[in-house]
């Protein structure tokens, strides 16, 4: 997914843009570029490869300061070449722009303009936008951009400069996110809000069909007819340090280590005196809660697996009719949805298009919708309205870690709160689980002690050459297997399958051998004997065993020497203590295998297409 950074102000434009692009490095990209306008001229540098390479090239060319835009490209239309990298400049050298998204009718526009004698220089869909803008530009940027928005179809975040308009940056947004900020005579725009944190926390999220003009005096917003409107800033309660890697080798490792804190933050203000209370977040009444006959959890990837854990936990309270649905399927099946449905959409980024489409569907069918997201004012939050915001701070590593445990925390609290509103939560269950949750940050911290991490690193070293892994558990120990296997697949590129331990014998057992180790999740208080009897059978097929077991489980050492101990916890909360060992295991396997951990191949942080 491409990244954009724009700057207008009196500081070192080039440095600010390069630094801003570096903050988008977690998004997959293949090439990068920057354009600065100084003395009425567009100075541009582009390169294939990393931002560090772009930075060297820019230095050689000695850009002077001015106002500028930068871009990291993940090729869609046209090969990965320097020439196809953004920014793109119109043939008359008057307009320069960068683009995220896809222009569906690019070819049609190109054919039209070529027939009018305009020469195209790249294979990109983006060039049709810049050439069209230059074609219709008569000195009024807003007029030209509104014409462009009426001519192009598709999704876009465009950031545009005109060489004859000093210190002006324009943005146009439709179906692709971009944020804008302003402080002390400096204006900014970026794809990722965390790129603006060192300058300001008060930002504007561009809406669909919206234009913005950013200059030293401030920002103005218009609709696609050019009519100006007032727009409130949003305050991001994130800080710049949250988006820094600190002394950690990777963002993923840093974010794994942040989990005791993020879980504690999520509990803050929602539990007191051994009681759960979400009334500050939700204005639901017991009557409403009793009226929802069906609960749909809808999400993708890790967020989906957090909901699978939550559903298993909520089942233990009884009386819930719950479905956990993958968002990309939800919209295309004939699942009964209506006013008696509570549809809960879980998305770290708040921008995942499958989840957004599913939310629109549920809303159109009259379901009560709620979002759990890590990004306040993200697209889904703005569209759905009711939301629980996980306070995990920006997550930069592509593989979700701290947002997963923050989601788990929020989901458990929500499940308990709903059960309580419906009169189904026993007091002793509430006390027991709240005690379990409030002791969780300390338990997670114990899983991050050096000795623990070294043990996991050692086990990972021994198994880094395996061909694939099976993750197994039963009941409440099964959902964390799904997430553990996903983590390994994403960052180490190894096949990993999660199975309920009792299900293996129905087929997958055929795959077991010495090259396919089993990661057995065997907490003492969740069907230990049944799981171990499965594992014993699988060991006979030659698969080595790595056990995630409860501390002081001495019996487990009869089966394997590869043991990762987790602290004792309530069975319902096992997903929490399983998360960190499995994240660390995936991390150290990927590290052994020399994989690009923070930017795994083919993956993006938010799947917006
Ligand atoms: C896994 C991962 C993805 C996301 C999925 C949904 O580590 O990051 O599987 O969980 O793309 O993303 P959100 O939660 O932003 O909707």
Short mmCIF file of N, CA and C and ligand atoms in Angstrom, two decimals, residues 299-304 346-352 355 395 398-401 407 483 486-487 490 604-607, ligand 1:
data_model
loop_
_atom_site.label_atom_id
_atom_site.label_comp_id
_atom_site.label_asym_id
_atom_site.label_seq_id
_atom_site.Cartn_x
_atom_site.Cartn_y
_atom_site.Cartn_z
N UNK A 299 -15.03 -9.67 11.08
CA UNK A 299 -13.66 -9.12 11.06
C UNK A 299 -12.81 -9.92 10.08
N UNK A 300 -11.56 -9.51 9.92
CA UNK A 300 -10.61 -10.23 9.06
C UNK A 300 -9.35 -10.56 9.87
N UNK A 301 -8.66 -11.60 9.44
CA UNK A 301 -7.32 -11.91 9.94
C UNK A 301 -7.25 -12.02 11.45
N UNK A 302 -6.25 -11.37 12.01
CA UNK A 302 -6.06 -11.41 13.46
C UNK A 302 -7.28 -10.92 14.22
N UNK A 303 -7.90 -9.88 13.69
CA UNK A 303 -9.09 -9.34 14.38
C UNK A 303 -10.18 -10.40 14.42
N UNK A 304 -10.28 -11.17 13.34
CA UNK A 304 -11.27 -12.27 13.33
C UNK A 304 -10.92 -13.29 14.42
N UNK A 346 -14.78 -5.71 14.12
CA UNK A 346 -13.51 -5.51 14.83
C UNK A 346 -12.43 -5.29 13.78
N UNK A 347 -11.77 -4.17 13.87
CA UNK A 347 -10.72 -3.84 12.90
C UNK A 347 -9.70 -2.91 13.53
N UNK A 348 -8.47 -3.37 13.59
CA UNK A 348 -7.40 -2.56 14.14
C UNK A 348 -7.33 -1.21 13.43
N UNK A 349 -7.24 -1.27 12.11
CA UNK A 349 -6.99 -0.06 11.32
C UNK A 349 -8.23 0.80 11.14
N UNK A 350 -9.40 0.14 11.16
CA UNK A 350 -10.63 0.87 10.86
C UNK A 350 -10.77 1.18 9.38
N UNK A 351 -9.89 0.64 8.57
CA UNK A 351 -9.91 0.97 7.14
C UNK A 351 -10.06 -0.27 6.27
N UNK A 352 -10.14 -1.46 6.86
CA UNK A 352 -10.21 -2.69 6.06
C UNK A 352 -11.49 -2.69 5.24
N UNK A 355 -14.34 -5.30 5.89
CA UNK A 355 -15.06 -5.07 7.14
C UNK A 355 -16.01 -3.88 6.99
N UNK A 395 0.27 0.96 15.76
CA UNK A 395 0.96 -0.32 15.55
C UNK A 395 1.62 -0.25 14.18
N UNK A 398 3.78 -4.87 10.62
CA UNK A 398 2.63 -5.31 9.82
C UNK A 398 1.85 -6.40 10.55
N UNK A 399 2.55 -7.30 11.24
CA UNK A 399 1.86 -8.36 11.97
C UNK A 399 1.24 -7.77 13.24
N UNK A 400 -0.05 -7.96 13.40
CA UNK A 400 -0.73 -7.40 14.56
C UNK A 400 -0.32 -8.16 15.83
N UNK A 401 0.02 -7.45 16.88
CA UNK A 401 0.38 -8.09 18.15
C UNK A 401 -0.35 -7.39 19.30
N UNK A 407 -7.66 -5.93 21.60
CA UNK A 407 -9.00 -6.33 21.13
C UNK A 407 -9.59 -7.41 22.03
N UNK A 483 -4.51 -17.88 15.81
CA UNK A 483 -3.72 -16.65 15.74
C UNK A 483 -2.22 -16.96 15.72
N UNK A 486 -1.28 -18.02 12.28
CA UNK A 486 -1.28 -16.88 11.35
C UNK A 486 -0.01 -16.06 11.50
N UNK A 487 0.41 -15.82 12.75
CA UNK A 487 1.62 -15.03 12.98
C UNK A 487 2.81 -15.68 12.28
N UNK A 490 2.62 -15.40 8.38
CA UNK A 490 2.84 -14.05 7.88
C UNK A 490 4.30 -13.66 7.83
N UNK A 604 0.22 -5.91 3.60
CA UNK A 604 0.11 -4.49 3.92
C UNK A 604 -0.58 -4.36 5.28
N UNK A 605 -0.40 -3.23 5.89
CA UNK A 605 -0.95 -3.06 7.24
C UNK A 605 -2.47 -2.92 7.22
N UNK A 606 -2.98 -2.22 6.23
CA UNK A 606 -4.45 -2.10 6.16
C UNK A 606 -4.88 -2.45 4.74
N UNK A 607 -5.75 -3.45 4.65
CA UNK A 607 -6.15 -3.93 3.32
C UNK A 607 -7.36 -3.12 2.87
C1 LIG B 1 -2.28 -10.16 10.90
C2 LIG B 1 -2.85 -8.95 10.37
C3 LIG B 1 -4.01 -9.06 9.45
C4 LIG B 1 -5.10 -8.11 9.95
C5 LIG B 1 -6.27 -8.07 8.96
C6 LIG B 1 -7.39 -7.18 9.45
O1 LIG B 1 -1.17 -9.91 11.70
O2 LIG B 1 -2.41 -7.89 10.67
O3 LIG B 1 -4.49 -10.36 9.37
O4 LIG B 1 -5.52 -8.54 11.20
O5 LIG B 1 -5.82 -7.59 7.73
O6 LIG B 1 -6.94 -5.90 9.67
P1 LIG B 1 -7.77 -4.87 10.54
O7 LIG B 1 -7.80 -5.39 11.92
O8 LIG B 1 -7.04 -3.58 10.40
O9 LIG B 1 -9.13 -4.82 9.94
#
